[in-house]
């Protein structure tokens, strides 16, 4: 099954390399990985989606947690969380088809972000299912290019567990 | 105070109590060597003759001392030569700091002369590593390096330093305490009392418990605790290869080693146990045999410092992530005195019926017999450092280890060439003890260049080559599993005695039983390094054996060829 894992890492060069290396070495199946700055300076947040059974997912979490630069890690699969992905799709859109495509886009709350002669770029946001079905719906019109960000996730309600130790100024306790 | 990068590094070594480092210079780390020139009163640099030896020696030093081992190599080929040794330290969780030179910062990424992506190469085989781009970072990085290497589940780390960073002068005001937000090895070192109680309950419910003692006992210095626990709970103790010398083998509760070449009765005991108490071991495939059939009736209590080991290979009933020493102590306090006499007697009976460690009376020199003689002649007081192959297994089986932390071997990686340089490191760590390097004729030829080192520094290591003129373990597998099609198993060997003499070391040869005894006694008396070429039977196999893919229950004691030979 799919496991959604949120990882906070120190923002160092090579961190991504360590994570990728671990996945390769242990032959874990990565479905997507999205990374960007978090609300805390110096800490990036990753959302990693892996295909794994329960025990495997537990191992993924424990092995990732051993990486020195991993500050905190949570498998949120079983927790109430929201997850979103964004896709940009460049669709062939001759004059005569354009309205039809735009109507469909509207159903999915997709934004038109570029209109060029013969094609348009649509931006759609949602969970994986929504993106998948959107892609299937517009496929017959001719998808010229598709790019997806991979899933980002966040637990509902309370804040994520804080890291074991906060980086603070001043001498350590 | 103004200090150069190189000085900060060396100050850090001194501050951590390092007195001997093993290394090899090269362009990128010449500034470090230039600084070493001025630290000779505080730091003893041992010039190995190949960087692999530096890593192995640092590994041996670390295991034998309980401190961090340090090795140094230059960029490019220097670093790549370290790889095998560092990979071994990684597999066996040995605290080693590898200092490596790198091309100057302005050449990084340009495929400069002797540029290798050294942190990239080392990344999967170190606990952590750093490319230090500013000398200002060095106080923090060095502090973190020692901290990470020697805490939690220990392991090697690498500090890669561009040549000009060694030379860079910066303001230095001491080493900051390590603060790494994602690394808190201290948490979880004390066992959770509810889990200790749960473990005790499981122990109470068991009639046939076994303690499986691993490498962790050494690292946690939990010898006394293990002994007290085993005695109070009256539970037989069986060790992994790395657990050898964690529990006195002459103890009535000791049944030796488990696994591929474990004692038959030990393997049977593990197979039939209703409870395994696994202490600081990781259920490696060489221990478990075919995993699906491993200890199928046993509940499992697993204590390890590394949470990722719990449940990794076998499902556990009680998993405790903690330091062994306080955990075993807590367990001992928790339980009542127990009596498992019928179970202990049962295993003794198996041992009586199938004495795995009995050695046949023969004219010819059997390798196991040679090991037994080393045991007798050294009064069992030697530290044994083994290589990989048949001789390794015989050394684990037929020397009996009553003294703590006196057996060192390349276990997880199984790297031939380990023993000789490692024994040099061991000797530097424990100068007052006898160090015997027990090594095959094949393995010795992988790192024999360090004969120059033992001569130069008069390192008193007794090198016992168990010379079967073969890659014996290869021959054994080809005999058993490839219908005796011997391919690249025979060795055309040099004259080892002359080789020793060429290096200025006494060399002794024995090929009869009486000569073996004579040579061993003589070697023991000679102060300083000695090489012994102990010519043994070429076809003897290591038994007992769990053939690859078999279960512990299917341990075999010997084979027909063997039977016929001695009929
Ligand atoms: C570096 C390395 N290469 C290859 C092997 C595979 N291997 C394991 S045991 C062995 C034979 C060792 O021969 P020798 O050192 O003479 O010891 P013996 O088995 O004869 O006692 C080989 C080739 C290894 N473990 N390490
Ligand atoms: Mg051999």
XYZ file of C-alpha atoms and ligand atoms in Angstrom:
767
model
C 0.000 0.000 0.000
C 0.952 3.673 -0.290
C 2.637 5.231 2.701
C 2.943 8.970 3.036
C 5.957 9.992 5.061
C 6.789 13.512 6.155
C 10.445 14.168 6.818
C 12.057 17.317 8.163
C 15.705 17.529 7.212
C 18.543 19.925 7.785
C 18.988 22.044 4.722
C 22.494 20.843 3.808
C 23.991 20.086 0.440
C 23.863 16.368 -0.179
C 20.852 15.579 1.985
C 18.781 14.566 -0.989
C 21.664 12.388 -2.096
C 21.700 10.562 1.235
C 17.997 9.921 1.076
C 18.115 8.764 -2.530
C 21.106 6.573 -1.744
C 19.283 4.898 1.125
C 16.241 4.174 -1.026
C 18.438 2.724 -3.736
C 20.532 0.622 -1.377
C 17.574 -0.920 0.411
C 15.521 -1.191 -2.784
C 12.579 0.714 -1.353
C 9.996 1.700 -3.874
C 9.676 5.449 -4.023
C 6.558 6.784 -5.752
C 7.173 10.455 -5.304
C 9.316 12.852 -3.365
C 8.582 16.530 -2.970
C 10.842 18.901 -1.123
C 10.970 22.580 -0.241
C 11.597 24.989 2.604
C 9.576 24.543 5.773
C 8.422 27.256 8.166
C 11.624 26.824 10.155
C 14.824 28.368 8.849
C 17.421 25.789 7.898
C 14.894 22.959 7.801
C 13.388 21.573 4.622
C 10.327 19.406 4.554
C 9.965 16.393 2.318
C 6.900 14.411 1.562
C 7.850 10.938 0.432
C 5.344 8.460 -0.912
C 6.457 4.838 -0.912
C 4.798 1.627 -1.958
C 5.365 -0.689 0.980
C 3.605 -3.029 3.367
C 3.410 -2.151 7.034
C 6.737 -3.672 8.071
C 8.601 -2.263 5.116
C 7.231 1.191 5.779
C 8.354 0.893 9.391
C 11.846 0.009 8.191
C 11.854 2.948 5.764
C 10.998 5.288 8.615
C 13.580 3.805 10.991
C 16.335 3.780 8.402
C 15.611 7.348 7.327
C 15.544 8.412 10.952
C 19.100 7.128 11.304
C 20.344 9.687 8.814
C 22.026 12.337 10.892
C 20.390 15.208 9.015
C 16.871 13.867 9.426
C 15.425 15.983 12.207
C 12.040 14.339 12.482
C 10.015 11.830 10.563
C 6.397 10.663 10.659
C 4.428 8.161 8.655
C 1.115 10.045 8.377
C -0.699 7.374 6.373
C -2.886 6.362 9.292
C -3.325 9.901 10.591
C -5.891 12.388 9.374
C -4.016 14.447 6.880
C -4.511 16.470 3.742
C -2.410 15.822 0.706
C -2.160 17.771 -2.484
C -0.361 17.496 -5.736
C -0.143 19.920 -8.586
C 0.064 19.112 -12.279
C 0.717 21.222 -15.331
C -0.678 19.768 -18.524
C -0.055 21.170 -21.979
C -3.030 20.118 -24.045
C -3.480 20.320 -27.804
C -6.312 22.821 -28.185
C -7.305 23.777 -31.699
C -9.864 26.613 -31.863
C -12.816 24.254 -32.271
C -11.981 22.126 -29.187
C -11.003 24.915 -26.868
C -14.365 25.587 -25.236
C -14.930 21.910 -24.642
C -11.558 21.584 -22.910
C -12.141 24.674 -20.828
C -15.481 23.300 -19.665
C -13.796 20.113 -18.515
C -11.048 22.098 -16.857
C -13.702 24.000 -14.997
C -15.153 20.802 -13.564
C -11.723 20.087 -12.057
C -11.179 23.681 -10.984
C -8.148 23.709 -13.247
C -6.639 27.078 -14.107
C -5.570 28.099 -17.542
C -2.056 29.416 -17.111
C -1.027 29.784 -20.744
C -2.791 30.053 -24.067
C -0.751 29.658 -27.238
C -1.755 28.983 -30.808
C -2.824 25.326 -30.870
C -2.247 24.561 -27.178
C -3.070 25.621 -23.650
C -1.459 24.863 -20.297
C -3.762 23.826 -17.473
C -2.843 23.824 -13.836
C -4.712 21.476 -11.554
C -4.352 20.851 -7.845
C -5.801 18.065 -5.752
C -5.134 14.681 -4.310
C -3.621 11.985 -6.433
C -6.980 10.518 -7.487
C -8.255 13.832 -8.731
C -5.133 14.478 -10.783
C -5.238 10.950 -12.208
C -8.811 11.284 -13.297
C -8.256 14.753 -14.707
C -5.368 13.425 -16.774
C -7.525 10.581 -18.093
C -10.311 12.943 -19.019
C -8.175 15.297 -21.056
C -5.963 12.601 -22.556
C -8.203 12.122 -25.635
C -7.622 15.759 -26.604
C -3.918 15.118 -26.810
C -1.549 15.797 -23.902
C 1.629 17.327 -25.330
C 3.418 17.544 -21.995
C 2.618 16.651 -18.414
C 4.490 17.449 -15.250
C 3.472 16.604 -11.681
C 4.978 17.830 -8.450
C 4.464 14.712 -6.397
C 2.373 14.774 -3.295
C 2.825 17.159 -0.372
C 1.035 16.322 2.847
C 0.165 17.834 6.197
C -1.492 16.397 9.289
C -4.812 17.980 10.222
C -5.256 19.809 13.498
C -2.387 19.715 15.976
C 1.102 20.646 14.918
C 3.534 17.979 13.803
C 5.654 16.621 16.624
C 8.510 18.995 17.194
C 11.977 17.708 16.484
C 13.804 16.002 19.316
C 15.988 19.031 19.889
C 15.385 22.491 18.579
C 18.248 24.378 17.077
C 18.628 27.390 19.286
C 21.140 30.085 19.700
C 23.409 29.995 22.710
C 25.185 27.140 24.444
C 23.503 23.759 24.578
C 22.030 22.618 27.846
C 43.837 32.424 18.636
C 44.718 31.944 14.961
C 44.918 28.316 13.866
C 45.146 26.645 10.495
C 42.593 24.040 9.464
C 45.217 21.323 9.821
C 46.091 22.436 13.349
C 42.462 22.453 14.381
C 42.110 18.871 13.139
C 45.179 17.701 15.029
C 44.145 19.593 18.169
C 40.868 17.760 17.965
C 42.610 14.379 17.770
C 44.720 15.237 20.792
C 41.673 16.503 22.678
C 39.950 13.178 22.065
C 42.815 11.227 23.506
C 44.007 9.826 20.194
C 47.689 8.930 20.378
C 48.212 6.796 17.296
C 46.921 7.427 13.789
C 47.396 5.317 10.691
C 47.820 6.954 7.348
C 49.505 7.628 4.045
C 50.381 11.042 2.625
C 49.658 12.529 -0.780
C 49.435 15.914 -2.450
C 46.050 16.909 -1.114
C 46.884 16.161 2.501
C 50.502 17.292 2.562
C 49.534 20.359 4.599
C 48.116 18.011 7.223
C 51.357 16.025 7.231
C 53.306 19.240 7.553
C 51.280 20.064 10.630
C 51.790 16.506 11.933
C 55.505 17.178 11.771
C 55.012 19.604 14.638
C 52.751 17.242 16.608
C 55.097 14.275 16.739
C 55.451 14.617 20.497
C 51.690 14.133 20.905
C 50.630 12.101 17.890
C 52.252 8.943 16.688
C 51.692 8.583 12.945
C 52.133 5.081 11.578
C 52.884 5.039 7.896
C 51.097 1.987 6.550
C 52.067 0.669 3.140
C 48.592 0.793 1.604
C 45.644 2.920 2.734
C 43.431 -0.140 3.128
C 45.766 -1.133 5.941
C 45.247 2.274 7.576
C 41.502 1.731 7.707
C 41.867 -1.832 8.996
C 44.399 -0.751 11.606
C 42.128 2.063 12.774
C 39.310 -0.489 12.986
C 41.421 -2.877 15.079
C 42.574 -0.024 17.282
C 38.990 1.073 17.890
C 37.648 -2.391 18.679
C 40.462 -3.222 21.030
C 40.528 0.111 22.857
C 36.887 1.172 22.911
C 38.070 4.546 21.597
C 37.843 5.991 18.122
C 40.368 4.823 15.517
C 41.771 7.390 13.104
C 43.069 6.911 9.582
C 44.327 9.409 7.036
C 44.465 9.258 3.253
C 44.946 11.641 0.395
C 42.407 12.477 -2.295
C 41.579 10.253 -5.272
C 43.411 6.933 -5.038
C 44.088 7.441 -1.331
C 40.403 7.623 -0.551
C 39.394 4.804 -2.856
C 42.022 2.605 -1.216
C 40.343 3.245 2.128
C 36.986 2.044 0.907
C 37.188 -1.647 1.857
C 38.330 -0.877 5.373
C 35.659 1.750 5.926
C 32.961 -0.505 4.474
C 34.037 -3.150 6.966
C 33.909 -0.718 9.873
C 30.447 0.296 8.717
C 29.171 -3.286 8.614
C 30.615 -4.031 12.040
C 29.688 -0.672 13.637
C 33.263 0.295 14.447
C 33.994 3.912 15.425
C 36.555 5.217 12.967
C 37.278 8.755 11.840
C 38.687 8.862 8.308
C 40.451 12.106 7.472
C 40.822 12.556 3.751
C 42.483 15.241 1.710
C 40.630 16.743 -1.225
C 41.673 18.911 -4.165
C 41.680 22.651 -3.440
C 38.291 24.325 -3.433
C 38.796 26.058 -6.771
C 39.375 22.702 -8.460
C 36.356 20.924 -6.958
C 34.067 19.656 -9.663
C 36.571 20.225 -12.444
C 37.912 16.655 -12.582
C 41.140 18.033 -11.204
C 44.196 15.856 -10.698
C 43.384 13.164 -8.114
C 39.870 14.444 -7.643
C 37.352 11.808 -6.639
C 33.894 12.523 -5.320
C 35.160 11.243 -2.010
C 32.113 12.066 0.073
C 29.966 10.515 -2.669
C 32.016 7.329 -2.659
C 31.960 7.082 1.121
C 28.360 8.170 1.619
C 26.748 4.718 1.691
C 29.493 3.192 3.855
C 29.813 5.802 6.576
C 27.525 6.749 9.416
C 27.980 10.328 8.269
C 30.461 12.406 6.318
C 31.360 15.993 5.603
C 33.049 17.980 2.889
C 34.460 20.906 4.830
C 34.385 24.047 2.705
C 35.680 26.471 5.354
C 38.239 26.032 8.097
C 35.791 27.830 10.376
C 33.556 24.769 10.232
C 36.303 22.433 11.386
C 35.928 22.788 15.174
C 32.252 21.906 14.909
C 32.737 19.175 12.299
C 35.556 17.452 14.177
C 33.525 17.502 17.368
C 30.505 16.075 15.582
C 32.668 13.497 13.848
C 33.951 12.003 17.106
C 30.541 12.280 18.719
C 28.692 10.540 15.906
C 31.346 7.852 15.419
C 31.409 6.789 19.038
C 27.826 7.094 20.263
C 24.587 5.243 19.618
C 25.212 2.500 17.137
C 28.832 3.299 16.435
C 30.299 3.580 12.994
C 32.853 5.186 10.725
C 32.677 8.823 9.644
C 34.690 10.716 7.080
C 35.918 14.295 7.102
C 36.949 15.362 3.603
C 39.090 18.485 3.568
C 40.234 20.442 0.513
C 43.953 21.123 0.500
C 43.576 24.872 0.912
C 41.205 24.440 3.863
C 44.012 22.671 5.746
C 46.067 25.811 5.179
C 43.383 28.378 5.858
C 43.993 30.382 9.025
C 40.967 31.182 11.123
C 40.152 32.453 14.563
C 39.864 29.419 16.857
C 38.413 29.497 20.344
C 37.934 25.863 21.236
C 35.600 23.068 20.260
C 31.865 23.680 20.619
C 29.809 20.871 22.155
C 28.099 18.947 19.366
C 24.538 20.008 18.721
C 22.888 18.023 15.998
C 19.122 18.410 15.947
C 18.456 15.071 14.258
C 20.886 12.973 16.269
C 20.150 12.084 19.866
C 21.822 8.811 20.652
C 21.330 9.264 24.365
C 17.610 9.057 24.235
C 16.526 5.487 24.719
C 19.721 4.296 26.290
C 17.841 3.465 29.497
C 15.332 0.680 29.032
C 11.641 1.345 29.424
C 10.657 -0.342 32.735
C 7.375 -1.649 31.336
C 9.261 -3.389 28.568
C 11.703 -4.841 31.048
C 8.724 -6.216 32.979
C 7.223 -7.551 29.764
C 10.520 -9.268 28.991
C 10.605 -10.784 32.465
C 7.097 -12.162 31.955
C 8.165 -13.777 28.718
C 11.197 -15.256 30.463
C 8.968 -16.688 33.201
C 6.863 -18.358 30.529
C 9.840 -20.098 28.982
C 11.262 -23.534 29.659
C 13.909 -23.533 26.963
C 15.433 -20.063 26.785
C 18.701 -19.144 25.068
C 20.724 -15.962 25.317
C 22.195 -14.887 21.983
C 25.057 -12.533 22.754
C 26.462 -10.316 20.004
C 28.874 -7.520 19.315
C 26.853 -5.122 21.464
C 28.086 -6.751 24.671
C 31.584 -5.494 23.886
C 30.492 -2.000 22.922
C 28.283 -1.640 25.945
C 30.901 -3.153 28.236
C 28.117 -5.394 29.513
C 30.278 -8.420 30.377
C 29.556 -8.451 34.092
C 25.878 -7.861 33.475
C 25.659 -10.685 30.946
C 27.378 -13.079 33.312
C 25.191 -12.117 36.249
C 22.024 -12.330 34.194
C 22.864 -15.707 32.658
C 23.701 -17.128 36.066
C 20.704 -15.737 37.897
C 18.287 -16.797 35.176
C 20.238 -19.999 34.543
C 20.072 -19.531 30.783
C 22.549 -21.015 28.288
C 24.614 -18.445 26.387
C 25.398 -18.785 22.711
C 27.300 -16.114 20.830
C 27.481 -14.786 17.314
C 30.910 -14.506 15.677
C 31.275 -10.977 17.049
C 29.901 -12.112 20.369
C 32.887 -14.431 20.782
C 34.810 -13.392 23.918
C 31.792 -11.645 25.420
C 31.079 -14.586 27.749
C 33.671 -16.978 29.195
C 33.642 -20.077 27.039
C 34.695 -22.338 29.887
C 31.553 -21.387 31.791
C 29.063 -24.207 32.238
C 26.371 -22.112 30.576
C 28.497 -21.389 27.508
C 27.790 -23.378 24.367
C 29.936 -21.462 21.933
C 29.004 -20.009 18.609
C 25.828 -20.259 16.557
C 25.414 -20.022 12.798
C 26.872 -21.261 9.569
C 29.857 -22.774 11.373
C 28.369 -22.795 14.821
C 28.447 -25.811 17.102
C 25.867 -28.411 16.204
C 24.470 -28.367 19.724
C 24.358 -24.570 19.748
C 22.482 -24.536 16.466
C 20.107 -27.201 17.721
C 19.570 -25.302 20.936
C 18.653 -22.147 19.032
C 16.475 -24.153 16.687
C 14.556 -25.807 19.517
C 14.482 -22.968 21.996
C 11.143 -21.539 23.065
C 12.730 -18.161 23.779
C 15.661 -16.254 22.323
C 17.005 -13.326 24.285
C 19.011 -11.502 21.634
C 21.434 -9.011 23.110
C 23.212 -6.628 20.747
C 23.074 -8.790 17.657
C 21.248 -8.340 14.378
C 20.090 -11.737 13.102
C 22.492 -11.746 10.181
C 21.876 -14.486 7.602
C 25.111 -16.201 8.670
C 23.519 -16.541 12.089
C 19.976 -17.515 11.182
C 20.364 -19.822 8.216
C 17.143 -20.063 6.208
C 15.097 -17.352 7.830
C 11.660 -18.945 7.413
C 12.794 -21.900 9.484
C 14.749 -19.963 12.065
C 13.771 -20.775 15.637
C 10.172 -21.323 14.629
C 8.992 -22.133 18.145
C 10.775 -19.337 19.879
C 9.472 -16.076 21.197
C 12.014 -13.323 20.807
C 13.234 -10.612 23.141
C 15.535 -8.319 21.224
C 17.629 -5.608 22.834
C 19.586 -3.277 20.582
C 20.739 0.327 20.568
C 19.579 0.707 16.972
C 15.781 0.864 16.637
C 16.026 -0.148 12.986
C 17.393 -3.566 13.978
C 14.280 -4.439 15.975
C 11.962 -6.320 13.665
C 14.249 -5.935 10.640
C 14.898 -9.616 9.997
C 12.777 -11.432 12.574
C 9.540 -10.501 14.277
C 10.063 -9.776 17.963
C 7.764 -10.272 20.932
C 9.540 -7.725 23.089
C 11.827 -5.188 21.451
C 13.875 -2.925 23.678
C 15.829 -0.041 22.206
C 18.425 0.758 24.817
C 21.974 0.391 25.936
C 22.650 -3.236 26.897
C 24.443 -2.564 30.153
C 21.571 -0.920 32.061
C 19.036 -3.117 30.295
C 20.606 -6.400 31.279
C 21.092 -5.083 34.785
C 17.432 -4.069 34.975
C 16.376 -7.466 33.673
C 18.545 -9.222 36.216
C 17.031 -7.154 39.017
C 13.540 -7.765 37.707
C 13.621 -11.559 37.613
C 13.675 -14.129 40.362
C 16.433 -16.711 40.404
C 15.462 -19.371 37.858
C 16.380 -22.951 37.187
C 16.552 -24.442 33.703
C 18.528 -27.537 34.574
C 16.628 -29.973 32.319
C 17.164 -27.719 29.311
C 20.827 -27.115 30.084
C 21.281 -30.864 30.545
C 19.596 -31.516 27.222
C 22.096 -29.291 25.410
C 24.985 -30.890 27.309
C 23.684 -34.242 26.149
C 23.678 -33.051 22.529
C 27.224 -31.831 23.043
C 28.247 -35.187 24.429
C 26.673 -37.038 21.510
C 27.925 -34.582 18.894
C 31.113 -32.957 20.128
C 31.562 -30.407 17.365
C 34.915 -29.263 18.653
C 36.577 -32.643 19.002
C 39.705 -32.902 16.871
C 40.653 -36.185 15.249
C 43.908 -37.884 16.186
C 45.964 -37.707 13.009
C 49.526 -37.887 11.751
C 48.940 -34.988 9.404
C 48.716 -31.442 10.696
C 45.095 -30.450 10.923
C 44.477 -26.698 10.935
C 42.063 -26.941 13.869
C 44.729 -28.736 15.840
C 47.160 -25.905 15.144
C 44.673 -23.391 16.530
C 44.255 -25.551 19.635
C 48.035 -25.560 20.103
C 48.093 -21.764 19.888
C 45.454 -21.772 22.592
C 47.504 -24.049 24.827
C 50.845 -22.402 24.229
C 49.499 -18.941 24.980
C 47.539 -20.272 27.974
C 44.475 -18.936 26.244
C 45.697 -15.457 27.037
C 46.330 -14.196 23.542
C 44.236 -11.660 21.726
C 43.271 -13.290 18.446
C 42.744 -11.279 15.280
C 41.463 -13.347 12.402
C 41.160 -12.914 8.705
C 38.394 -14.419 6.597
C 37.943 -17.976 5.425
C 38.464 -21.371 6.971
C 41.201 -20.249 9.323
C 38.858 -17.576 10.656
C 36.225 -20.143 11.513
C 38.694 -22.537 13.083
C 40.132 -19.698 15.133
C 36.638 -18.838 16.345
C 35.869 -22.469 17.146
C 39.046 -23.998 18.487
C 40.634 -21.248 20.522
C 38.573 -20.857 23.684
C 37.925 -17.329 24.731
C 37.597 -16.740 28.419
C 38.957 -13.218 28.397
C 36.832 -10.273 27.432
C 37.141 -8.606 24.074
C 39.985 -10.756 22.838
C 38.635 -11.861 19.477
C 38.531 -9.557 16.443
C 37.418 -10.422 12.964
C 35.948 -8.913 9.835
C 32.434 -10.225 10.278
C 29.828 -8.305 8.345
C 31.971 -7.496 5.342
C 34.176 -10.571 5.567
C 37.133 -8.732 4.083
C 40.216 -10.814 3.413
C 43.327 -8.851 4.279
C 41.773 -7.509 7.482
C 43.661 -9.453 10.092
C 47.231 -8.354 9.653
C 46.773 -4.564 9.592
C 43.987 -4.852 12.173
C 46.304 -6.727 14.515
C 48.742 -3.820 14.255
C 45.957 -1.489 15.386
C 45.018 -3.910 18.173
C 48.608 -4.012 19.393
C 48.786 -0.207 19.507
C 45.606 -0.201 21.560
C 46.675 -2.958 23.958
C 50.482 -2.898 23.959
C 50.803 -5.110 27.013
C 48.922 -8.068 25.634
C 49.981 -10.803 23.251
C 48.450 -10.307 19.834
C 48.163 -13.238 17.464
C 47.110 -12.735 13.893
C 45.572 -15.946 12.585
C 45.369 -15.706 8.848
C 45.125 -17.813 5.696
C 47.835 -17.962 3.080
C 45.426 -16.199 0.717
C 44.372 -13.435 3.044
C 47.905 -12.693 4.168
C 48.868 -11.903 0.603
C 46.227 -9.203 0.423
C 47.917 -6.862 2.904
C 51.322 -8.352 3.658
C 53.055 -5.103 2.739
C 52.549 -4.008 6.338
C 55.385 -6.360 7.270
C 57.384 -3.199 6.709
C 55.319 -1.470 9.386
C 55.786 -4.127 12.054
C 59.505 -4.089 11.339
C 59.843 -0.325 11.358
C 57.940 0.130 14.623
C 58.794 -3.250 16.089
C 55.105 -4.064 16.519
C 54.966 -7.302 18.444
C 52.406 -9.228 16.450
C 52.654 -12.985 16.017
C 51.587 -13.792 12.484
C 50.367 -17.383 12.225
C 49.730 -18.252 8.603
C 47.494 -21.293 8.437
C 48.919 -22.373 5.140
C 46.791 -24.879 3.267
C 48.119 -23.722 -0.097
C 44.581 -22.922 -1.047
C 41.830 -20.436 -0.834
C 40.527 -23.055 1.508
C 37.013 -21.774 1.928
C 36.668 -21.531 -1.851
C 37.912 -25.085 -2.173
C 35.453 -26.196 0.479
C 32.490 -24.667 -1.350
C 33.667 -25.994 -4.698
C 33.956 -29.447 -3.144
C 30.527 -29.351 -1.603
C 28.477 -27.403 -4.107
C 30.334 -27.493 -7.439
C 31.213 -31.198 -7.648
C 34.878 -30.552 -6.902
C 35.486 -28.463 -9.977
C 38.350 -26.531 -8.440
C 38.634 -23.217 -10.183
C 41.155 -20.709 -8.867
C 41.256 -22.349 -5.466
C 44.865 -23.539 -5.504
C 47.511 -21.021 -4.536
C 51.031 -20.886 -5.882
C 52.584 -19.354 -2.812
C 55.834 -17.525 -2.217
C 58.296 -18.748 0.374
C 56.759 -16.973 3.360
C 59.816 -17.469 5.536
C 62.078 -15.805 2.992
C 59.490 -13.102 2.576
C 59.593 -12.402 6.296
C 63.353 -12.359 6.225
C 63.334 -9.954 3.293
C 61.373 -7.594 5.515
C 63.791 -8.192 8.365
C 61.440 -10.296 10.443
C 62.111 -13.758 11.832
C 60.282 -16.380 9.816
C 59.619 -19.914 11.072
C 58.171 -22.850 9.205
C 56.532 -26.020 10.467
C 54.911 -28.826 8.569
C 54.835 -31.604 11.159
C 53.023 -31.680 14.445
C 56.153 -31.657 16.515
C 57.556 -28.750 14.507
C 54.349 -26.821 14.932
C 54.619 -27.051 18.684
C 58.288 -26.099 18.536
C 57.682 -23.134 16.241
C 54.770 -21.795 18.263
C 56.779 -21.960 21.449
C 59.724 -20.288 19.819
C 57.581 -17.551 18.302
C 56.003 -16.833 21.645
C 59.433 -16.297 23.173
C 60.852 -14.029 20.482
C 60.215 -10.419 21.418
C 58.778 -8.480 18.501
C 57.055 -9.607 15.334
C 57.408 -13.155 14.046
C 55.956 -14.801 10.996
C 55.014 -18.484 11.189
C 54.347 -20.477 8.059
C 52.286 -23.319 9.469
C 51.786 -25.794 6.685
C 48.586 -27.725 7.240
C 46.444 -30.303 5.514
C 45.064 -28.933 2.238
C 41.655 -30.528 2.080
C 40.265 -30.271 5.587
C 36.859 -28.628 5.709
C 35.228 -26.495 8.355
C 32.486 -28.330 10.197
C 29.827 -28.140 11.488
C 28.241 -26.328 8.594
C 24.856 -24.994 7.685
C 24.864 -25.114 3.883
C 23.704 -21.825 2.345
C 19.919 -21.837 2.152
C 19.517 -24.482 4.860
C 18.153 -24.052 8.331
C 20.024 -24.398 11.625
C 18.200 -27.702 12.154
C 19.935 -28.991 9.034
C 23.442 -28.355 10.367
C 25.766 -31.055 9.093
C 28.605 -32.486 11.107
C 30.759 -33.755 8.290
C 30.573 -35.524 4.956
C 31.306 -38.922 3.459
C 34.628 -37.879 1.964
C 35.667 -36.742 5.380
C 34.412 -39.960 6.946
C 36.289 -42.051 4.391
C 39.515 -40.161 4.983
C 39.539 -41.011 8.611
C 37.908 -44.451 8.511
C 38.596 -9.340 -0.274
C 37.944 -10.643 -0.409
N 37.953 -11.300 -1.596
C 37.365 -12.512 -1.709
C 36.739 -13.096 -0.640
C 36.068 -14.451 -0.783
N 36.729 -15.450 0.058
C 36.257 -15.797 1.267
S 37.208 -16.917 2.034
C 38.275 -16.993 0.750
C 39.476 -17.886 0.796
C 40.444 -17.462 1.826
O 41.637 -18.168 1.646
P 42.759 -18.120 2.735
O 43.014 -16.717 3.131
O 43.926 -18.911 2.306
O 42.042 -18.802 3.998
P 41.553 -20.316 4.125
O 40.115 -20.344 3.771
O 42.377 -21.149 3.200
O 41.786 -20.639 5.554
C 37.863 -16.140 -0.284
C 38.562 -15.981 -1.563
C 36.720 -12.363 0.561
N 36.086 -12.808 1.648
N 37.338 -11.172 0.663
Mg 44.391 -20.895 2.673
